[in-house]
Coordinates of C-alpha atoms in Angstrom, one line a residue:
M402 CA 27.1 -82.3 -34.2
K403 CA 24.1 -84.3 -32.9
K404 CA 25.8 -85.1 -29.7
L405 CA 26.9 -81.5 -29.1
F406 CA 23.4 -80.6 -29.6
V407 CA 21.4 -83.5 -27.3
A408 CA 24.9 -82.1 -24.3
L409 CA 23.4 -79.0 -24.7
L410 CA 19.5 -79.5 -24.6
L411 CA 20.9 -81.6 -21.8
S412 CA 22.4 -78.7 -19.8
L413 CA 19.6 -76.7 -20.7
F414 CA 16.3 -79.0 -19.1
A415 CA 19.0 -79.3 -16.0
A416 CA 19.4 -75.6 -15.2
G417 CA 15.6 -75.6 -15.7
A418 CA 14.4 -77.7 -13.5
F419 CA 17.2 -76.6 -10.6
A420 CA 16.1 -73.1 -11.8
Q421 CA 11.9 -74.2 -10.7
A422 CA 12.9 -76.9 -8.0
K423 CA 11.4 -75.8 -4.5
M424 CA 14.0 -74.6 -2.3
R425 CA 12.6 -75.2 1.7
V426 CA 12.5 -72.3 4.5
A427 CA 11.7 -73.4 7.8
W428 CA 10.8 -70.8 10.7
S429 CA 9.2 -71.8 13.8
H430 CA 6.9 -69.6 15.8
Y431 CA 8.5 -66.2 17.7
T432 CA 7.6 -62.0 17.4
G433 CA 11.4 -61.9 15.5
W434 CA 9.5 -64.5 13.5
E435 CA 6.0 -63.7 12.5
P436 CA 7.4 -61.6 10.0
W437 CA 7.9 -64.9 7.3
G438 CA 5.0 -66.0 7.4
Y439 CA 2.9 -62.6 6.4
A440 CA 5.4 -62.4 3.7
Q441 CA 4.2 -65.8 2.8
Q442 CA 0.4 -65.3 3.3
A443 CA 0.7 -61.5 1.6
G444 CA 2.4 -62.8 -1.4
I445 CA 5.4 -61.3 -0.6
L446 CA 7.8 -63.8 -0.3
D447 CA 6.8 -65.5 -3.6
K448 CA 6.7 -62.2 -5.4
W449 CA 10.7 -62.3 -5.1
A450 CA 11.5 -65.8 -5.3
K451 CA 9.2 -65.6 -8.9
K452 CA 13.0 -62.3 -9.5
Y453 CA 15.7 -64.2 -9.0
G454 CA 13.7 -67.9 -11.1
I455 CA 13.1 -69.6 -8.0
Q456 CA 9.9 -71.3 -5.5
I457 CA 10.3 -71.0 -2.0
D458 CA 9.2 -73.4 0.1
L459 CA 7.8 -71.9 3.9
V460 CA 7.1 -74.6 6.3
L461 CA 6.1 -73.6 10.0
V462 CA 8.0 -75.7 12.0
N463 CA 6.4 -75.5 15.5
D464 CA 9.1 -77.0 17.4
Y465 CA 11.9 -74.8 17.7
V466 CA 15.1 -77.2 17.7
E467 CA 13.5 -79.7 15.7
S468 CA 13.1 -77.5 12.7
I469 CA 16.9 -76.7 13.5
N470 CA 17.4 -80.1 13.5
L471 CA 15.5 -80.3 9.7
Y472 CA 17.8 -77.8 8.6
T473 CA 21.2 -79.6 10.0
S474 CA 19.4 -83.0 8.5
G475 CA 19.6 -81.1 4.7
K476 CA 14.8 -81.3 5.0
F477 CA 15.4 -77.2 4.6
E478 CA 18.0 -75.0 2.5
A479 CA 16.8 -72.3 5.2
C480 CA 16.0 -71.7 9.2
A481 CA 15.2 -68.9 11.2
M482 CA 17.6 -69.9 14.0
T483 CA 19.6 -68.0 16.7
N484 CA 23.2 -67.2 16.9
M485 CA 24.1 -69.6 19.4
D486 CA 21.5 -72.1 17.6
V487 CA 23.5 -72.4 14.4
L488 CA 27.2 -73.1 16.0
T489 CA 25.9 -75.5 18.2
I490 CA 23.8 -77.3 15.9
P491 CA 24.5 -77.3 12.5
A492 CA 27.8 -75.6 12.4
V493 CA 28.9 -78.3 14.9
G494 CA 27.1 -80.7 13.2
G495 CA 28.9 -80.0 10.1
V496 CA 27.3 -77.7 8.0
D497 CA 28.5 -74.9 6.6
S498 CA 26.1 -72.1 7.7
T499 CA 25.7 -68.7 6.5
A500 CA 23.7 -65.6 8.9
V501 CA 22.4 -63.6 5.5
I502 CA 19.9 -61.4 8.0
I503 CA 19.7 -60.4 10.9
G504 CA 16.5 -59.7 12.1
D505 CA 16.8 -58.5 15.7
F506 CA 18.4 -58.8 18.8
S507 CA 15.7 -60.2 22.0
N508 CA 15.9 -56.8 24.3
G509 CA 12.8 -58.5 26.6
N510 CA 11.9 -60.6 24.8
D511 CA 13.5 -64.1 26.6
G512 CA 12.6 -63.8 30.3
I513 CA 12.9 -66.3 32.7
V514 CA 9.3 -66.4 35.6
I515 CA 8.8 -67.9 38.7
K516 CA 6.0 -68.3 41.2
N517 CA 6.3 -67.8 44.7
G518 CA 9.1 -65.4 44.5
K519 CA 11.0 -62.3 43.4
S520 CA 14.6 -62.7 42.1
V521 CA 16.6 -64.7 40.1
K522 CA 18.2 -65.9 43.3
D523 CA 14.4 -67.5 44.3
L524 CA 15.7 -69.7 42.3
K525 CA 18.0 -71.5 44.4
G526 CA 17.0 -75.0 44.8
R527 CA 14.1 -75.2 42.3
T528 CA 13.3 -77.0 39.1
V529 CA 14.0 -74.9 36.6
K530 CA 12.0 -75.8 32.6
L531 CA 13.4 -74.7 29.1
V532 CA 14.5 -76.1 26.3
E533 CA 17.5 -77.3 27.1
F534 CA 21.8 -75.7 25.5
T535 CA 19.4 -73.0 23.5
V536 CA 20.0 -69.0 24.2
S537 CA 17.5 -69.7 26.7
H538 CA 19.9 -72.4 28.6
Y539 CA 22.8 -69.6 27.8
M540 CA 20.3 -66.4 29.5
L541 CA 19.3 -68.3 32.6
A542 CA 23.1 -68.6 32.7
R543 CA 24.1 -65.8 32.5
A544 CA 21.2 -64.6 34.9
L545 CA 22.2 -66.8 37.2
E546 CA 26.1 -66.0 36.9
M547 CA 24.7 -61.9 37.1
N548 CA 23.8 -63.0 40.7
G549 CA 26.4 -64.8 42.4
L550 CA 24.8 -68.5 41.6
S551 CA 25.0 -71.5 39.2
E552 CA 23.6 -73.7 37.4
R553 CA 24.6 -76.3 40.5
D554 CA 22.4 -74.5 43.0
L555 CA 19.4 -75.8 41.2
K556 CA 17.6 -78.6 38.2
T557 CA 16.9 -78.1 34.9
V558 CA 14.1 -80.0 32.3
N559 CA 13.4 -80.3 28.9
T560 CA 10.6 -78.8 27.8
S561 CA 9.5 -78.1 24.8
D562 CA 8.9 -74.6 23.4
S563 CA 4.7 -75.4 22.6
D564 CA 4.3 -76.9 26.4
I565 CA 6.1 -74.7 28.4
A566 CA 3.9 -72.3 28.6
A567 CA 1.0 -74.7 29.7
V568 CA 3.3 -76.4 32.1
F569 CA 4.1 -73.4 33.8
A570 CA 1.2 -72.1 34.7
A571 CA 0.1 -75.2 36.1
D572 CA 2.8 -75.7 38.3
P573 CA 1.8 -74.3 41.8
N574 CA 5.8 -73.8 42.0
G575 CA 6.8 -73.2 38.4
A576 CA 10.1 -71.7 37.1
A577 CA 10.7 -71.9 32.7
V578 CA 13.1 -70.5 31.2
T579 CA 11.3 -69.2 28.2
W580 CA 11.2 -66.7 24.5
N581 CA 7.4 -64.9 23.4
P582 CA 4.7 -65.9 22.8
P583 CA 5.2 -68.8 25.1
L584 CA 6.7 -65.7 28.0
Q585 CA 4.0 -64.4 27.8
Q586 CA 1.6 -66.9 28.6
A587 CA 3.9 -67.4 31.3
R588 CA 4.0 -63.8 32.8
N589 CA 0.1 -64.1 32.7
A590 CA -0.2 -67.5 34.7
K591 CA -1.8 -66.5 38.0
G592 CA 1.0 -66.1 40.9
A593 CA 4.4 -65.4 38.1
A594 CA 6.2 -63.2 38.5
L595 CA 8.8 -61.7 35.3
V596 CA 12.2 -61.7 37.4
F597 CA 15.3 -61.4 34.6
D598 CA 14.5 -60.8 30.7
S599 CA 17.3 -60.8 28.1
S600 CA 17.3 -56.3 28.5
K601 CA 19.5 -57.6 31.0
I602 CA 22.2 -58.5 28.4
P603 CA 22.1 -56.4 25.2
G604 CA 22.5 -57.8 21.1
E605 CA 23.8 -60.8 22.9
I606 CA 20.8 -63.1 21.2
I607 CA 20.3 -62.4 18.4
D608 CA 17.9 -63.9 15.9
M609 CA 18.7 -64.6 12.5
M610 CA 18.0 -66.1 8.7
V611 CA 20.9 -68.5 8.1
V612 CA 21.0 -70.7 4.7
R613 CA 23.7 -73.5 3.9
T614 CA 26.3 -71.1 2.7
S615 CA 26.0 -74.1 -0.7
A616 CA 23.0 -72.3 -2.0
P617 CA 22.6 -69.9 -4.7
D618 CA 22.6 -66.5 -4.0
T619 CA 19.2 -65.9 -5.9
L620 CA 18.1 -67.6 -3.0
K621 CA 19.6 -65.4 -0.5
K622 CA 18.8 -62.6 -2.5
A623 CA 15.1 -63.4 -2.9
L624 CA 14.8 -63.9 1.4
T625 CA 17.0 -60.6 2.3
G626 CA 14.6 -58.6 -1.1
A627 CA 10.8 -60.2 1.2
W628 CA 12.3 -59.5 4.6
Y629 CA 13.0 -55.8 3.8
E630 CA 9.7 -55.5 2.0
V631 CA 8.0 -56.9 5.0
M632 CA 10.1 -54.3 7.4
Q633 CA 8.9 -51.8 4.9
V634 CA 5.6 -52.7 5.3
M635 CA 4.9 -52.7 9.6
T636 CA 6.8 -49.4 9.9
S637 CA 4.0 -48.2 7.4
A638 CA 1.4 -45.2 8.5
D639 CA -1.3 -46.2 6.5
K640 CA -3.6 -48.7 6.5
S641 CA -1.1 -51.9 5.2
G642 CA 1.6 -51.8 8.2
A643 CA -1.5 -52.1 11.0
D644 CA -2.6 -55.2 8.8
A645 CA 0.9 -56.4 9.0
V646 CA 0.9 -56.3 12.9
A647 CA -2.3 -57.4 12.9
W648 CA -1.8 -60.4 11.0
M649 CA 1.0 -61.4 13.3
A650 CA -0.5 -60.8 16.0
K651 CA -3.1 -63.8 15.2
S652 CA -1.0 -65.9 13.3
S653 CA 1.3 -66.5 16.7
G654 CA -1.9 -66.4 18.8
A655 CA -1.5 -62.9 20.9
T656 CA -4.1 -59.7 20.5
V657 CA -2.9 -56.7 19.0
P658 CA -2.0 -54.8 22.3
E659 CA -0.4 -58.1 23.4
F660 CA 2.4 -58.6 20.0
K661 CA 2.9 -54.6 19.8
A662 CA 4.0 -55.3 23.6
Q663 CA 6.2 -58.2 22.8
L664 CA 7.9 -56.1 19.3
G665 CA 8.5 -53.3 21.7
T666 CA 10.7 -55.6 23.7
T667 CA 12.2 -57.2 20.4
A668 CA 15.5 -54.3 19.4
M669 CA 13.8 -55.1 16.0
F670 CA 15.8 -53.8 13.0
Y671 CA 12.9 -53.4 10.4
K672 CA 15.7 -51.0 8.2
A673 CA 19.4 -52.6 6.1
G674 CA 21.4 -49.9 7.2
D675 CA 20.3 -50.5 10.7
A676 CA 21.5 -54.9 10.6
V677 CA 24.3 -54.0 8.4
T678 CA 26.0 -51.4 10.9
F679 CA 24.9 -54.9 13.7
A680 CA 26.8 -56.4 11.5
T681 CA 30.0 -55.3 10.8
G682 CA 30.1 -53.7 15.2
A683 CA 32.8 -54.8 16.9
Q684 CA 30.5 -55.9 19.6
L685 CA 29.4 -58.7 17.8
P686 CA 32.8 -60.7 18.1
K687 CA 33.0 -60.5 21.7
T688 CA 29.4 -61.5 22.1
M689 CA 29.8 -65.2 20.4
D690 CA 33.6 -65.7 22.2
Y691 CA 31.3 -66.0 25.1
V692 CA 28.8 -67.6 23.7
R693 CA 31.3 -70.5 22.5
G694 CA 33.2 -70.2 25.7
F695 CA 29.1 -71.4 27.1
S696 CA 28.6 -74.0 24.3
F697 CA 31.9 -75.7 25.6
S698 CA 31.6 -75.4 28.3
K699 CA 28.4 -77.4 28.1
G700 CA 29.8 -79.8 26.1
L701 CA 27.7 -78.6 23.3
F702 CA 31.1 -79.5 20.4
G703 CA 31.0 -82.8 20.9
Q704 CA 34.0 -85.8 22.0
R705 CA 35.7 -84.2 19.3
A706 CA 36.4 -81.2 20.3
R707 CA 39.2 -79.9 22.5
N708 CA 38.8 -76.4 23.3
K709 CA 36.7 -73.5 22.2
D710 CA 38.3 -73.3 19.0
F711 CA 36.5 -75.7 17.6
V712 CA 34.5 -74.1 15.3
G713 CA 35.5 -71.3 13.1
I714 CA 33.9 -68.3 13.1
A715 CA 34.1 -66.5 10.0
F716 CA 32.5 -62.1 10.8
P717 CA 32.1 -60.1 7.1
D718 CA 35.6 -57.8 7.7
G719 CA 37.0 -61.4 6.7
S720 CA 38.4 -62.3 10.6
V721 CA 38.0 -65.6 12.4
L722 CA 37.0 -66.7 15.6
G723 CA 38.0 -70.3 16.1
D724 CA 39.8 -72.6 13.7
A725 CA 39.8 -71.3 10.0
K726 CA 40.2 -74.7 8.6
N727 CA 37.0 -75.4 9.7
V728 CA 35.3 -72.2 9.6
K729 CA 31.1 -74.1 9.5
L730 CA 29.3 -70.4 10.6
R731 CA 29.5 -66.9 8.5
F732 CA 28.0 -64.6 9.2
S733 CA 27.1 -62.0 5.7
A734 CA 26.4 -58.1 5.8
E735 CA 26.4 -58.6 1.9
F736 CA 22.3 -59.5 1.0
M737 CA 21.4 -56.6 3.2
K738 CA 24.7 -54.0 3.0
Q739 CA 22.2 -55.2 -1.1
A740 CA 18.6 -54.5 0.2
A741 CA 20.1 -51.5 2.2
E742 CA 21.8 -49.5 -1.5
G743 CA 18.3 -50.4 -2.8
K744 CA 20.6 -53.0 -5.5
L745 CA 18.4 -56.5 -4.4

């Protein structure tokens, strides 16, 4: 009887310790992810964490790729990232990840800027700065393909997203591929021209909150609930909506008009139901097929991959692209649907 009592105490202690353990979530500056910073400072994230009996430690990582690397190495339970980057870094690295929130797709928030040029064709022979092997690289390849060029026609140089705007501004013959807010900063540089943006490939660059599949549902629900509460605040017609947007603008280093302009080129899914429709639509598997083909062609699946089927990608309807025995990326509509139905 004494042993049973001790065992029960230990199990209760372990459960309590787990419930109080902080779950770490990473994010980086991007127009579509600024709501995470607001959710933290406004107490919304903490409110939803308490509802599900957990603690969430939201951490701003100023280098986007580094945030994904830290997530992949186990330092975080969740991380804000794009559809391509979750595939080519954590998924290929063996980390089973689930996209629980599809926040938006870039509809002009990613772009190519150059000096002394007016079109994509003027990139020929140039040195182009970008964060290599991310969605910037993907968009560059798509832009070149659509204009009869290839990467053989130029040189790319890997440049951190925290440095790229300043590097571009200082180069009299600059060319760069990046996303907002550095894209807007680069566009404001003297002599800069925007020659291509993600509105030309709508729905292909998707911004998400990715969570380890093994993480408890309490974390997934808390993040989803907090996100859609912020979406409700942002779209409010009263002062709270304006205050939220003003806070996000300041956090991102932009003025309110600049941030509103960035939101205008971000196809935000303010309503959970719209995100569910996108996640369950026929276009998403087609987009991911294109993305995995590009990623494999760039060697981003590693030496073990013999073809683009190396990593399995699962969709809400249960279908799988690639190896069904090696599914490492899952698109889920479960928690967004619960948010849409008011069941979180």
